[in-house]
mmCIF file of C-alpha atoms and ligand atoms in Angstrom:
data_model
loop_
_atom_site.group_PDB
_atom_site.id
_atom_site.type_symbol
_atom_site.label_atom_id
_atom_site.label_comp_id
_atom_site.label_asym_id
_atom_site.label_seq_id
_atom_site.Cartn_x
_atom_site.Cartn_y
_atom_site.Cartn_z
ATOM 1 C CA UNK A 1459 -89.515 -79.747 76.978
ATOM 2 C CA UNK A 1460 -91.986 -78.157 74.934
ATOM 3 C CA UNK A 1461 -90.832 -75.825 71.945
ATOM 4 C CA UNK A 1462 -91.062 -72.550 72.630
ATOM 5 C CA UNK A 1463 -90.937 -69.535 69.832
ATOM 6 C CA UNK A 1464 -90.766 -66.086 70.066
ATOM 7 C CA UNK A 1465 -93.140 -64.278 66.858
ATOM 8 C CA UNK A 1466 -92.623 -60.737 66.542
ATOM 9 C CA UNK A 1467 -96.275 -59.310 64.350
ATOM 10 C CA UNK A 1468 -96.759 -56.934 62.220
ATOM 11 C CA UNK A 1469 -99.802 -56.087 61.752
ATOM 12 C CA UNK A 1470 -99.933 -53.222 58.986
ATOM 13 C CA UNK A 1471 -102.504 -51.319 57.208
ATOM 14 C CA UNK A 1472 -105.163 -52.357 55.551
ATOM 15 C CA UNK A 1473 -106.427 -56.019 55.821
ATOM 16 C CA UNK A 1474 -102.971 -56.605 57.239
ATOM 17 C CA UNK A 1475 -105.059 -56.623 60.483
ATOM 18 C CA UNK A 1476 -107.734 -58.692 60.081
ATOM 19 C CA UNK A 1477 -105.086 -62.000 58.229
ATOM 20 C CA UNK A 1478 -102.751 -61.684 61.060
ATOM 21 C CA UNK A 1479 -105.856 -62.212 63.458
ATOM 22 C CA UNK A 1480 -106.867 -65.003 61.601
ATOM 23 C CA UNK A 1481 -103.237 -66.099 61.655
ATOM 24 C CA UNK A 1482 -102.994 -65.655 65.331
ATOM 25 C CA UNK A 1483 -105.687 -67.849 65.561
ATOM 26 C CA UNK A 1484 -104.179 -70.575 63.529
ATOM 27 C CA UNK A 1485 -100.860 -71.055 64.947
ATOM 28 C CA UNK A 1486 -102.613 -71.012 68.531
ATOM 29 C CA UNK A 1487 -104.522 -74.059 67.555
ATOM 30 C CA UNK A 1488 -101.957 -75.688 66.021
ATOM 31 C CA UNK A 1489 -99.342 -74.870 68.993
ATOM 32 C CA UNK A 1490 -101.926 -76.977 71.477
ATOM 33 C CA UNK A 1491 -102.334 -79.782 68.893
ATOM 34 C CA UNK A 1492 -98.905 -79.934 68.424
ATOM 35 C CA UNK A 1493 -97.159 -79.559 71.559
ATOM 36 C CA UNK A 1494 -94.857 -76.388 70.948
ATOM 37 C CA UNK A 1495 -95.433 -73.254 72.968
ATOM 38 C CA UNK A 1496 -95.289 -69.141 70.984
ATOM 39 C CA UNK A 1497 -95.014 -66.282 72.597
ATOM 40 C CA UNK A 1498 -96.441 -63.509 70.373
ATOM 41 C CA UNK A 1499 -94.972 -59.394 70.396
ATOM 42 C CA UNK A 1500 -97.499 -57.116 68.641
ATOM 43 C CA UNK A 1501 -95.425 -54.127 66.645
ATOM 44 C CA UNK A 1502 -95.894 -51.574 64.683
ATOM 45 C CA UNK A 1503 -94.890 -50.957 60.798
ATOM 46 C CA UNK A 1504 -95.414 -49.199 57.346
ATOM 47 C CA UNK A 1505 -98.684 -46.463 57.720
ATOM 48 C CA UNK A 1506 -99.601 -46.939 61.287
ATOM 49 C CA UNK A 1507 -95.583 -46.794 62.221
ATOM 50 C CA UNK A 1508 -95.823 -43.396 60.516
ATOM 51 C CA UNK A 1509 -99.037 -42.395 62.843
ATOM 52 C CA UNK A 1510 -97.139 -43.507 66.206
ATOM 53 C CA UNK A 1511 -94.022 -43.063 65.683
ATOM 54 C CA UNK A 1512 -93.535 -40.820 62.617
ATOM 55 C CA UNK A 1513 -90.916 -43.581 60.661
ATOM 56 C CA UNK A 1514 -92.066 -46.341 58.712
ATOM 57 C CA UNK A 1515 -90.035 -48.773 60.436
ATOM 58 C CA UNK A 1516 -88.282 -47.910 63.855
ATOM 59 C CA UNK A 1517 -85.141 -49.543 65.007
ATOM 60 C CA UNK A 1518 -86.929 -50.751 67.855
ATOM 61 C CA UNK A 1519 -89.238 -52.757 65.400
ATOM 62 C CA UNK A 1520 -85.996 -53.691 63.929
ATOM 63 C CA UNK A 1521 -84.444 -54.720 67.072
ATOM 64 C CA UNK A 1522 -87.125 -56.846 68.027
ATOM 65 C CA UNK A 1523 -87.762 -58.778 65.177
ATOM 66 C CA UNK A 1524 -83.695 -59.504 64.845
ATOM 67 C CA UNK A 1525 -84.506 -60.869 68.536
ATOM 68 C CA UNK A 1526 -87.182 -63.057 67.996
ATOM 69 C CA UNK A 1527 -87.518 -66.710 66.003
ATOM 70 C CA UNK A 1528 -89.883 -65.273 63.212
ATOM 71 C CA UNK A 1529 -91.538 -62.864 61.751
ATOM 72 C CA UNK A 1530 -95.254 -62.301 60.783
ATOM 73 C CA UNK A 1531 -96.136 -59.151 58.661
ATOM 74 C CA UNK A 1532 -99.834 -58.279 57.073
ATOM 75 C CA UNK A 1533 -99.676 -55.650 54.544
ATOM 76 C CA UNK A 1534 -98.294 -52.136 54.110
ATOM 77 C CA UNK A 1535 -99.059 -48.863 52.766
ATOM 78 C CA UNK A 1536 -102.582 -47.231 51.532
ATOM 79 C CA UNK A 1537 -104.035 -43.836 50.038
ATOM 80 C CA UNK A 1538 -103.302 -41.984 53.530
ATOM 81 C CA UNK A 1539 -99.723 -42.372 53.392
ATOM 82 C CA UNK A 1540 -99.316 -42.143 49.281
ATOM 83 C CA UNK A 1541 -98.122 -38.444 49.768
ATOM 84 C CA UNK A 1542 -94.938 -39.299 51.578
ATOM 85 C CA UNK A 1543 -92.664 -39.865 49.369
ATOM 86 C CA UNK A 1544 -88.787 -41.572 49.533
ATOM 87 C CA UNK A 1545 -87.853 -43.215 52.747
ATOM 88 C CA UNK A 1546 -91.465 -41.820 54.361
ATOM 89 C CA UNK A 1547 -92.705 -44.057 52.196
ATOM 90 C CA UNK A 1548 -94.699 -47.172 54.326
ATOM 91 C CA UNK A 1549 -92.994 -49.408 51.519
ATOM 92 C CA UNK A 1550 -89.555 -48.500 52.591
ATOM 93 C CA UNK A 1551 -90.592 -49.447 56.412
ATOM 94 C CA UNK A 1552 -91.034 -53.245 54.411
ATOM 95 C CA UNK A 1553 -87.756 -52.653 52.536
ATOM 96 C CA UNK A 1554 -85.934 -51.444 55.627
ATOM 97 C CA UNK A 1555 -87.188 -54.897 57.368
ATOM 98 C CA UNK A 1556 -86.158 -57.031 54.570
ATOM 99 C CA UNK A 1557 -82.519 -55.672 54.471
ATOM 100 C CA UNK A 1558 -82.184 -55.976 58.207
ATOM 101 C CA UNK A 1559 -83.211 -59.132 58.349
ATOM 102 C CA UNK A 1560 -80.699 -60.192 55.275
ATOM 103 C CA UNK A 1561 -83.993 -62.138 53.694
ATOM 104 C CA UNK A 1562 -82.160 -61.815 49.930
ATOM 105 C CA UNK A 1563 -84.389 -65.026 49.027
ATOM 106 C CA UNK A 1564 -88.102 -64.759 48.978
ATOM 107 C CA UNK A 1565 -90.087 -67.802 48.367
ATOM 108 C CA UNK A 1566 -93.235 -67.386 46.162
ATOM 109 C CA UNK A 1567 -95.145 -70.851 45.772
ATOM 110 C CA UNK A 1568 -97.861 -70.825 43.336
ATOM 111 C CA UNK A 1569 -99.410 -74.216 43.426
ATOM 112 C CA UNK A 1570 -103.276 -74.552 42.382
ATOM 113 C CA UNK A 1571 -105.317 -76.742 43.620
ATOM 114 C CA UNK A 1572 -108.102 -79.083 41.999
ATOM 115 C CA UNK A 1573 -111.103 -76.903 44.275
ATOM 116 C CA UNK A 1574 -109.584 -73.567 42.438
ATOM 117 C CA UNK A 1575 -109.177 -75.056 38.595
ATOM 118 C CA UNK A 1576 -111.752 -72.792 37.641
ATOM 119 C CA UNK A 1577 -111.309 -69.766 39.487
ATOM 120 C CA UNK A 1578 -108.859 -68.418 37.089
ATOM 121 C CA UNK A 1579 -110.111 -66.212 34.227
ATOM 122 C CA UNK A 1580 -107.503 -68.918 32.276
ATOM 123 C CA UNK A 1581 -108.588 -71.897 30.657
ATOM 124 C CA UNK A 1582 -108.737 -74.883 33.094
ATOM 125 C CA UNK A 1583 -106.648 -76.823 31.007
ATOM 126 C CA UNK A 1584 -103.874 -74.587 31.214
ATOM 127 C CA UNK A 1585 -104.302 -73.760 34.891
ATOM 128 C CA UNK A 1586 -105.543 -77.164 36.466
ATOM 129 C CA UNK A 1587 -102.563 -78.873 38.358
ATOM 130 C CA UNK A 1588 -100.022 -75.568 38.559
ATOM 131 C CA UNK A 1589 -97.735 -76.345 40.999
ATOM 132 C CA UNK A 1590 -94.450 -74.068 40.917
ATOM 133 C CA UNK A 1591 -91.960 -71.761 43.809
ATOM 134 C CA UNK A 1592 -90.898 -68.243 42.358
ATOM 135 C CA UNK A 1593 -87.717 -67.448 44.179
ATOM 136 C CA UNK A 1594 -87.344 -64.041 43.945
ATOM 137 C CA UNK A 1595 -83.692 -61.938 45.322
ATOM 138 C CA UNK A 1596 -84.905 -59.858 47.931
ATOM 139 C CA UNK A 1597 -82.439 -57.036 48.898
ATOM 140 C CA UNK A 1598 -81.006 -56.315 46.023
ATOM 141 C CA UNK A 1599 -81.136 -55.569 42.219
ATOM 142 C CA UNK A 1600 -82.865 -52.300 40.942
ATOM 143 C CA UNK A 1601 -85.260 -51.788 44.869
ATOM 144 C CA UNK A 1602 -81.506 -50.762 46.258
ATOM 145 C CA UNK A 1603 -79.475 -49.761 44.294
ATOM 146 C CA UNK A 1604 -77.305 -46.874 43.919
ATOM 147 C CA UNK A 1605 -77.251 -43.770 42.822
ATOM 148 C CA UNK A 1606 -80.561 -43.516 42.507
ATOM 149 C CA UNK A 1607 -82.227 -39.476 42.594
ATOM 150 C CA UNK A 1608 -83.987 -36.861 41.131
ATOM 151 C CA UNK A 1609 -83.453 -33.303 40.265
ATOM 152 C CA UNK A 1610 -84.010 -30.613 37.780
ATOM 153 C CA UNK A 1611 -87.300 -28.876 36.827
ATOM 154 C CA UNK A 1612 -89.415 -28.966 33.777
ATOM 155 C CA UNK A 1613 -88.342 -30.780 30.602
ATOM 156 C CA UNK A 1614 -84.825 -30.652 32.412
ATOM 157 C CA UNK A 1615 -85.932 -32.964 35.251
ATOM 158 C CA UNK A 1616 -85.045 -36.270 35.232
ATOM 159 C CA UNK A 1617 -84.772 -39.175 37.303
ATOM 160 C CA UNK A 1618 -82.603 -42.525 38.146
ATOM 161 C CA UNK A 1619 -82.402 -46.088 39.726
ATOM 162 C CA UNK A 1620 -79.480 -48.924 39.428
ATOM 163 C CA UNK A 1621 -79.682 -52.370 38.895
ATOM 164 C CA UNK A 1622 -77.072 -53.239 39.813
ATOM 165 C CA UNK A 1623 -76.375 -57.333 41.396
ATOM 166 C CA UNK A 1624 -72.699 -58.526 42.233
ATOM 167 C CA UNK A 1625 -72.104 -62.285 41.487
ATOM 168 C CA UNK A 1626 -72.658 -62.866 45.111
ATOM 169 C CA UNK A 1627 -75.549 -61.874 45.658
ATOM 170 C CA UNK A 1628 -76.794 -63.837 42.193
ATOM 171 C CA UNK A 1629 -75.375 -66.938 43.380
ATOM 172 C CA UNK A 1630 -76.090 -67.135 47.287
ATOM 173 C CA UNK A 1631 -80.253 -66.892 45.712
ATOM 174 C CA UNK A 1632 -80.073 -69.254 42.516
ATOM 175 C CA UNK A 1633 -78.413 -71.745 45.326
ATOM 176 C CA UNK A 1634 -81.479 -71.563 47.356
ATOM 177 C CA UNK A 1635 -83.541 -71.991 43.668
ATOM 178 C CA UNK A 1636 -81.837 -74.816 42.718
ATOM 179 C CA UNK A 1637 -81.678 -76.464 46.312
ATOM 180 C CA UNK A 1638 -85.427 -76.029 46.092
ATOM 181 C CA UNK A 1639 -85.565 -77.929 42.830
ATOM 182 C CA UNK A 1640 -83.985 -81.083 44.049
ATOM 183 C CA UNK A 1641 -86.630 -81.049 46.332
ATOM 184 C CA UNK A 1642 -89.722 -80.469 43.486
ATOM 185 C CA UNK A 1643 -89.086 -81.313 40.189
ATOM 186 C CA UNK A 1644 -85.340 -80.728 39.685
ATOM 187 C CA UNK A 1645 -85.784 -78.208 37.075
ATOM 188 C CA UNK A 1646 -84.779 -74.287 37.327
ATOM 189 C CA UNK A 1647 -85.909 -71.637 35.093
ATOM 190 C CA UNK A 1648 -83.657 -68.636 35.389
ATOM 191 C CA UNK A 1649 -85.410 -64.956 34.270
ATOM 192 C CA UNK A 1650 -83.753 -61.535 32.789
ATOM 193 C CA UNK A 1651 -83.531 -59.295 30.539
ATOM 194 C CA UNK A 1652 -80.057 -60.705 28.879
ATOM 195 C CA UNK A 1653 -80.474 -59.486 25.261
ATOM 196 C CA UNK A 1654 -80.732 -56.058 26.645
ATOM 197 C CA UNK A 1655 -79.465 -55.443 30.368
ATOM 198 C CA UNK A 1656 -75.825 -55.415 31.018
ATOM 199 C CA UNK A 1657 -76.229 -56.683 34.630
ATOM 200 C CA UNK A 1658 -78.688 -59.676 33.208
ATOM 201 C CA UNK A 1659 -75.609 -60.847 31.333
ATOM 202 C CA UNK A 1660 -73.862 -61.605 34.741
ATOM 203 C CA UNK A 1661 -76.771 -62.325 36.137
ATOM 204 C CA UNK A 1662 -77.001 -65.797 33.697
ATOM 205 C CA UNK A 1663 -73.485 -66.583 33.506
ATOM 206 C CA UNK A 1664 -73.260 -66.767 37.131
ATOM 207 C CA UNK A 1665 -76.388 -68.552 37.582
ATOM 208 C CA UNK A 1666 -74.742 -71.256 34.948
ATOM 209 C CA UNK A 1667 -71.332 -71.195 36.065
ATOM 210 C CA UNK A 1668 -73.318 -72.377 39.566
ATOM 211 C CA UNK A 1669 -75.414 -74.783 37.822
ATOM 212 C CA UNK A 1670 -72.550 -76.327 35.934
ATOM 213 C CA UNK A 1671 -70.166 -76.453 38.970
ATOM 214 C CA UNK A 1672 -72.662 -77.665 41.969
ATOM 215 C CA UNK A 1673 -75.715 -78.779 40.254
ATOM 216 C CA UNK A 1674 -75.686 -80.873 37.258
ATOM 217 C CA UNK A 1675 -78.328 -82.798 38.476
ATOM 218 C CA UNK A 1676 -80.945 -79.989 38.103
ATOM 219 C CA UNK A 1677 -82.137 -78.908 34.490
ATOM 220 C CA UNK A 1678 -81.387 -75.311 34.236
ATOM 221 C CA UNK A 1679 -82.756 -73.131 31.648
ATOM 222 C CA UNK A 1680 -83.057 -69.461 30.703
ATOM 223 C CA UNK A 1681 -85.763 -67.267 29.937
ATOM 224 C CA UNK A 1682 -86.253 -63.249 28.890
ATOM 225 C CA UNK A 1683 -88.631 -61.679 31.475
ATOM 226 C CA UNK A 1684 -90.995 -60.246 28.656
ATOM 227 C CA UNK A 1685 -91.575 -64.074 27.417
ATOM 228 C CA UNK A 1686 -91.896 -65.784 30.721
ATOM 229 C CA UNK A 1687 -94.563 -63.524 31.333
ATOM 230 C CA UNK A 1688 -96.209 -64.863 28.432
ATOM 231 C CA UNK A 1689 -95.268 -68.061 29.693
ATOM 232 C CA UNK A 1690 -97.133 -67.983 33.030
ATOM 233 C CA UNK A 1691 -100.436 -67.599 31.753
ATOM 234 C CA UNK A 1692 -100.277 -69.493 28.959
ATOM 235 C CA UNK A 1693 -98.306 -72.301 30.067
ATOM 236 C CA UNK A 1694 -97.827 -72.193 33.321
ATOM 237 C CA UNK A 1695 -97.234 -75.598 34.382
ATOM 238 C CA UNK A 1696 -93.902 -75.522 32.319
ATOM 239 C CA UNK A 1697 -92.198 -74.525 35.608
ATOM 240 C CA UNK A 1698 -90.980 -75.768 38.583
ATOM 241 C CA UNK A 1699 -88.582 -73.852 40.067
ATOM 242 C CA UNK A 1700 -88.715 -69.679 38.930
ATOM 243 C CA UNK A 1701 -85.575 -67.951 40.021
ATOM 244 C CA UNK A 1702 -84.888 -64.122 38.754
ATOM 245 C CA UNK A 1703 -84.606 -60.624 40.527
ATOM 246 C CA UNK A 1704 -86.208 -58.387 42.641
ATOM 247 C CA UNK A 1705 -88.142 -56.644 40.305
ATOM 248 C CA UNK A 1706 -88.551 -58.603 37.831
ATOM 249 C CA UNK A 1707 -89.928 -61.233 40.697
ATOM 250 C CA UNK A 1708 -92.499 -58.763 42.041
ATOM 251 C CA UNK A 1709 -94.180 -58.377 38.453
ATOM 252 C CA UNK A 1710 -93.842 -61.980 37.921
ATOM 253 C CA UNK A 1711 -95.237 -62.948 41.266
ATOM 254 C CA UNK A 1712 -98.767 -60.632 40.799
ATOM 255 C CA UNK A 1713 -98.930 -62.474 37.688
ATOM 256 C CA UNK A 1714 -98.871 -65.923 39.041
ATOM 257 C CA UNK A 1715 -101.288 -64.877 41.160
ATOM 258 C CA UNK A 1716 -103.913 -64.822 38.359
ATOM 259 C CA UNK A 1717 -103.834 -68.873 37.943
ATOM 260 C CA UNK A 1718 -105.349 -69.605 41.269
ATOM 261 C CA UNK A 1719 -108.100 -66.806 40.471
ATOM 262 C CA UNK A 1720 -106.970 -64.416 43.290
ATOM 263 C CA UNK A 1721 -103.989 -62.509 44.696
ATOM 264 C CA UNK A 1722 -105.492 -63.679 47.947
ATOM 265 C CA UNK A 1723 -103.976 -66.784 47.792
ATOM 266 C CA UNK A 1724 -100.393 -66.174 47.922
ATOM 267 C CA UNK A 1725 -97.768 -66.545 50.694
ATOM 268 C CA UNK A 1726 -94.441 -65.670 50.793
ATOM 269 C CA UNK A 1727 -91.804 -66.822 52.907
ATOM 270 C CA UNK A 1728 -88.389 -64.246 52.934
ATOM 271 C CA UNK A 1729 -85.216 -66.371 54.297
ATOM 272 C CA UNK A 1730 -81.322 -66.127 54.131
ATOM 273 C CA UNK A 1731 -80.555 -64.294 57.493
ATOM 274 C CA UNK A 1732 -80.955 -65.161 60.692
ATOM 275 C CA UNK A 1733 -84.380 -64.556 61.265
ATOM 276 C CA UNK A 1734 -87.032 -65.952 58.424
ATOM 277 C CA UNK A 1735 -90.151 -63.071 57.432
ATOM 278 C CA UNK A 1736 -93.352 -64.847 56.709
ATOM 279 C CA UNK A 1737 -95.943 -62.693 54.762
ATOM 280 C CA UNK A 1738 -98.865 -62.592 51.966
ATOM 281 C CA UNK A 1739 -97.820 -61.365 48.677
ATOM 282 C CA UNK A 1740 -101.389 -59.250 48.691
ATOM 283 C CA UNK A 1741 -101.068 -55.417 49.085
ATOM 284 C CA UNK A 1742 -103.463 -54.126 52.100
ATOM 285 C CA UNK A 1743 -106.302 -53.669 50.061
ATOM 286 C CA UNK A 1744 -107.480 -50.510 51.620
ATOM 287 C CA UNK A 1745 -110.769 -50.304 49.552
ATOM 288 C CA UNK A 1746 -112.029 -53.650 51.356
ATOM 289 C CA UNK A 1747 -110.067 -52.827 54.915
ATOM 290 C CA UNK A 1748 -112.547 -53.792 57.662
ATOM 291 C CA UNK A 1749 -115.415 -55.204 56.454
ATOM 292 C CA UNK A 1750 -114.460 -58.791 57.200
ATOM 293 C CA UNK A 1751 -114.231 -59.481 53.255
ATOM 294 C CA UNK A 1752 -110.262 -59.909 52.718
ATOM 295 C CA UNK A 1753 -109.002 -63.715 52.154
ATOM 296 C CA UNK A 1754 -107.148 -64.669 55.121
ATOM 297 C CA UNK A 1755 -105.346 -67.753 52.882
ATOM 298 C CA UNK A 1756 -102.591 -66.412 52.002
ATOM 299 C CA UNK A 1757 -101.993 -64.720 55.699
ATOM 300 C CA UNK A 1758 -102.578 -68.718 56.549
ATOM 301 C CA UNK A 1759 -99.760 -70.293 54.269
ATOM 302 C CA UNK A 1760 -97.379 -68.204 55.263
ATOM 303 C CA UNK A 1761 -98.217 -69.389 58.654
ATOM 304 C CA UNK A 1762 -97.426 -72.775 57.391
ATOM 305 C CA UNK A 1763 -94.267 -71.586 56.045
ATOM 306 C CA UNK A 1764 -93.503 -70.040 58.535
ATOM 307 C CA UNK A 1765 -93.973 -73.625 60.879
ATOM 308 C CA UNK A 1766 -91.514 -75.146 57.989
ATOM 309 C CA UNK A 1767 -88.786 -73.269 58.704
ATOM 310 C CA UNK A 1768 -89.411 -73.657 62.659
ATOM 311 C CA UNK A 1769 -88.855 -77.235 62.289
ATOM 312 C CA UNK A 1770 -92.961 -77.816 63.019
ATOM 313 C CA UNK A 1771 -93.491 -79.531 59.863
ATOM 314 C CA UNK A 1772 -96.183 -81.589 60.779
ATOM 315 C CA UNK A 1773 -97.892 -78.592 62.259
ATOM 316 C CA UNK A 1774 -97.342 -76.637 58.550
ATOM 317 C CA UNK A 1775 -99.119 -79.989 57.016
ATOM 318 C CA UNK A 1776 -102.249 -79.627 59.278
ATOM 319 C CA UNK A 1777 -101.856 -76.008 58.036
ATOM 320 C CA UNK A 1778 -101.576 -76.528 54.317
ATOM 321 C CA UNK A 1779 -104.539 -79.355 54.466
ATOM 322 C CA UNK A 1780 -107.026 -77.118 56.249
ATOM 323 C CA UNK A 1781 -106.386 -74.991 53.532
ATOM 324 C CA UNK A 1782 -107.316 -77.132 50.841
ATOM 325 C CA UNK A 1783 -110.387 -78.727 52.593
ATOM 326 C CA UNK A 1784 -112.285 -75.283 53.511
ATOM 327 C CA UNK A 1785 -111.676 -74.718 50.232
ATOM 328 C CA UNK A 1786 -112.937 -77.856 48.904
ATOM 329 C CA UNK A 1787 -116.080 -77.439 51.072
ATOM 330 C CA UNK A 1788 -116.728 -75.007 48.819
ATOM 331 C CA UNK A 1789 -116.069 -71.676 51.218
ATOM 332 C CA UNK A 1790 -114.942 -68.646 49.682
ATOM 333 C CA UNK A 1791 -113.937 -64.872 50.340
ATOM 334 C CA UNK A 1792 -115.367 -62.368 47.826
ATOM 335 C CA UNK A 1793 -112.209 -62.664 45.771
ATOM 336 C CA UNK A 1794 -113.331 -66.019 44.650
ATOM 337 C CA UNK A 1795 -117.027 -66.374 45.139
ATOM 338 C CA UNK A 1796 -119.281 -66.920 42.231
ATOM 339 C CA UNK A 1797 -122.222 -68.947 42.080
ATOM 340 C CA UNK A 1798 -122.736 -72.266 43.343
ATOM 341 C CA UNK A 1799 -120.032 -71.419 45.823
ATOM 342 C CA UNK A 1800 -120.766 -70.133 49.726
ATOM 343 C CA UNK A 1801 -119.935 -66.910 50.389
ATOM 344 C CA UNK A 1802 -117.946 -66.151 53.862
ATOM 345 C CA UNK A 1803 -116.399 -63.223 55.884
ATOM 346 C CA UNK A 1804 -112.625 -63.578 56.303
ATOM 347 C CA UNK A 1805 -113.284 -65.221 59.849
ATOM 348 C CA UNK A 1806 -116.084 -67.575 58.864
ATOM 349 C CA UNK A 1807 -112.978 -69.136 56.354
ATOM 350 C CA UNK A 1808 -110.309 -68.926 58.568
ATOM 351 C CA UNK A 1809 -112.512 -70.650 61.206
ATOM 352 C CA UNK A 1810 -113.325 -73.446 58.868
ATOM 353 C CA UNK A 1811 -109.407 -73.694 57.874
ATOM 354 C CA UNK A 1812 -108.835 -73.998 61.839
ATOM 355 C CA UNK A 1813 -111.266 -76.825 61.914
ATOM 356 C CA UNK A 1814 -110.111 -79.009 58.916
ATOM 357 C CA UNK A 1815 -106.375 -78.448 60.239
ATOM 358 C CA UNK A 1816 -107.265 -79.520 64.146
ATOM 359 C CA UNK A 1817 -108.734 -82.363 62.034
ATOM 360 C CA UNK A 1818 -105.953 -83.200 60.542
ATOM 361 C CA UNK A 1819 -103.781 -82.927 63.377
ATOM 362 C CA UNK A 1820 -105.747 -85.601 65.009
HETATM 363 C C1 LIG B 560 -94.321 -56.873 47.432
HETATM 364 C C2 LIG B 560 -94.618 -55.724 47.699
HETATM 365 C C3 LIG B 560 -93.914 -54.628 47.368
HETATM 366 C C4 LIG B 560 -92.273 -54.144 46.680
HETATM 367 C C5 LIG B 560 -93.935 -53.069 47.859
HETATM 368 C C6 LIG B 560 -95.205 -53.313 49.251
HETATM 369 C C7 LIG B 560 -92.781 -52.664 48.450
HETATM 370 O O1 LIG B 560 -95.401 -55.235 46.006
HETATM 371 O O2 LIG B 560 -93.900 -57.994 48.570
HETATM 372 O O3 LIG B 560 -94.566 -57.534 46.055
HETATM 373 O O4 LIG B 560 -92.547 -54.461 45.734
HETATM 374 O O5 LIG B 560 -91.608 -55.825 47.025
HETATM 375 MN MN1 LIG B 561 -95.468 -57.243 44.582
#
């Protein structure tokens, strides 16, 4: 009996639809090769949903996602909706989705293949061989903390957010990080600002206690976030698994994107609830939207993470080797192209990746 998976597609805004199209083509090719069936439904999210439903994530879309086996999101946001505030921003739709799915653990792997060791503005000697995993807490912290607000006028006008974590929230995301470290290099770096923030002191105490109680075989180190930002670009190979809160993880993962030379490479999986959410780390890039310039790799590697989560690990491995082989061929979208390499459109790079993935599937 062939397995069947229900996938909700949320192409979203900007380059989201283009990279989602490539993701679907790769998924369909791999489904045929590995003998499983995919049922896709497409829903609106972000700015597209504001335009259509006057709501960045209508409840029926949440329902559809909760009923699926996986959700693939392109990107949300853009200048068209920049004047929106609060719950009417496209980004609020994404935050609502993460929260509704209970996706508290956001995995953002950063691996630099040899073909990209010279793509970064950082020195090759520093970045070559980088292979790290950022585990970002995704449904708590300052992104969601209450109270939040804005009031007053003139010099008295003020605004506030709250960075709040419970020990339980810290423990569950730290557990994910330790478990990944066991499957990888056996080391966790917990990133916080415990020299200043009391919320970070709870974070640090909780992670330390968990390691002692459940993960004595995993090495744990703590690092302040300012130092972590520097260490990431100075000596990224020192890291195996990084676990951190929502805001620090957002910032550090963009910084880590410089290691491979482009934000267009980084995939993510948001797990912890019943249904996983898979999305490229990059945004909607409205400046290049609709021109076939977007790098599809982040979306295609997100597909690989989705396939792993669904239990289709052979198909996931084929997707990853397809990406590596197309890069080794020298194909690059504009974000990574330079003299001596072959410039490719979104669709051309996507097609080459599919070809190689199918060859790997045999
Ligand atoms: C990300 C993005 C989002 C975030 C935005 C679009 C809400 O920057 O996924 O990293 O801040 O989490
Ligand atoms: Mn971000």
